[in-house]
Amino acid sequence: MQDDPKTLVSTDWLAAHLNDPDLRIIDASWHMPATGRDARAEYDAVHLPHARFFDIDAISDKRSALPHMAPPVEMFISRMRAMGIGDGHQIVIYDNSDVRSAFRVWWTFRLMGKTDVAVLDGGLAKWQAEGRPVEDMPPIMRDRHITVQRQAALVRDVTQVAAASKLGDHAIIDARAPERFRGEVDEPRPGLRAGHIPGARNLPFGRLFNADGTMIAPEAIRTAYEEAGVDLSRPAITTCGSGVTAAILSFALERIGHRNHSLYDGSWTEWGSFADLNIATGDA
């Protein structure tokens, strides 16, 4: 693959830049509650050298009843400054998660107008499999100034998505597993209806990765979207269960040069809870 410090970098690239003074590494691991895994405890036990831990649930909008909604600008600035992440830094994000949560944090930085941000291809698992260095010590963090310009076009709310669904003028793409998309199984979060947003197409996020956890090549990404019935000539809205894996679809669109994309932050946790919103089942 070709390394791109604005989207995706290899373990070789990161190893070569590991001691750059303006590099900041983030562990963005997050797990579905049913897994019983503790991302913070796992980070404390082993992480990449000098990595900071980004808590997706803690760095979120506490005014919302929905899980881990994008944080307000003021909170993001405060947390990043305390983590020693500021202007002029090259950021590399990784995870050790089944839901590839690093992409959600990549999207959050993009939402805040930061573009020198990449995901580590293959994450912690590939890094460790190659015998590269890890540690269990917390990094030394010094407060750094950070400037934020929120990119409102990168996020959509339920009203905007309902309008897009009705008008059919956007490609709405759902990252959930096919059986959830079709409404054949219960949602993992209780109280939600089963199905999908009318007009959406299904591209399960796992189809965008190789067996070793690395992302498939851009030409294969484009093929995956086309095979899912996605019209790439339209602006795209990505969605999933709660806005985490939708970010993988947004990232993949960026990788193939499709810049007109936004993420439905409430995703099915919000849509599936409203009885007055239409739902579809099956493949269509």
PDB file of N, CA, C and O in Angstrom, residues 30 40 124 128 168 270:
ATOM      1  N   TRP A  30     -12.101   0.657  21.486  1.00  0.00           N
ATOM      2  CA  TRP A  30     -13.437   0.704  22.098  1.00  0.00           C
ATOM      3  C   TRP A  30     -14.111  -0.615  21.785  1.00  0.00           C
ATOM      4  O   TRP A  30     -13.932  -1.169  20.702  1.00  0.00           O
ATOM      5  N   ARG A  40      -9.604   0.527  28.396  1.00  0.00           N
ATOM      6  CA  ARG A  40      -8.612   1.278  29.163  1.00  0.00           C
ATOM      7  C   ARG A  40      -7.643   0.345  29.891  1.00  0.00           C
ATOM      8  O   ARG A  40      -6.428   0.583  29.921  1.00  0.00           O
ATOM      9  N   LEU A 124      -2.937  -2.597  16.436  1.00  0.00           N
ATOM     10  CA  LEU A 124      -2.022  -3.168  17.431  1.00  0.00           C
ATOM     11  C   LEU A 124      -1.670  -4.619  17.103  1.00  0.00           C
ATOM     12  O   LEU A 124      -0.532  -5.048  17.294  1.00  0.00           O
ATOM     13  N   GLN A 128       2.173  -5.906  16.882  1.00  0.00           N
ATOM     14  CA  GLN A 128       2.735  -6.902  17.789  1.00  0.00           C
ATOM     15  C   GLN A 128       3.168  -8.169  17.051  1.00  0.00           C
ATOM     16  O   GLN A 128       4.191  -8.774  17.397  1.00  0.00           O
ATOM     17  N   GLY A 168     -34.292  10.662  -1.745  1.00  0.00           N
ATOM     18  CA  GLY A 168     -33.465   9.751  -2.511  1.00  0.00           C
ATOM     19  C   GLY A 168     -32.299  10.418  -3.223  1.00  0.00           C
ATOM     20  O   GLY A 168     -31.813   9.916  -4.244  1.00  0.00           O
ATOM     21  N   GLU A 270     -30.546   5.816  17.244  1.00  0.00           N
ATOM     22  CA  GLU A 270     -31.537   6.882  17.230  1.00  0.00           C
ATOM     23  C   GLU A 270     -32.712   6.535  16.327  1.00  0.00           C
ATOM     24  O   GLU A 270     -33.864   6.567  16.761  1.00  0.00           O
TER      25      GLU A 270
END
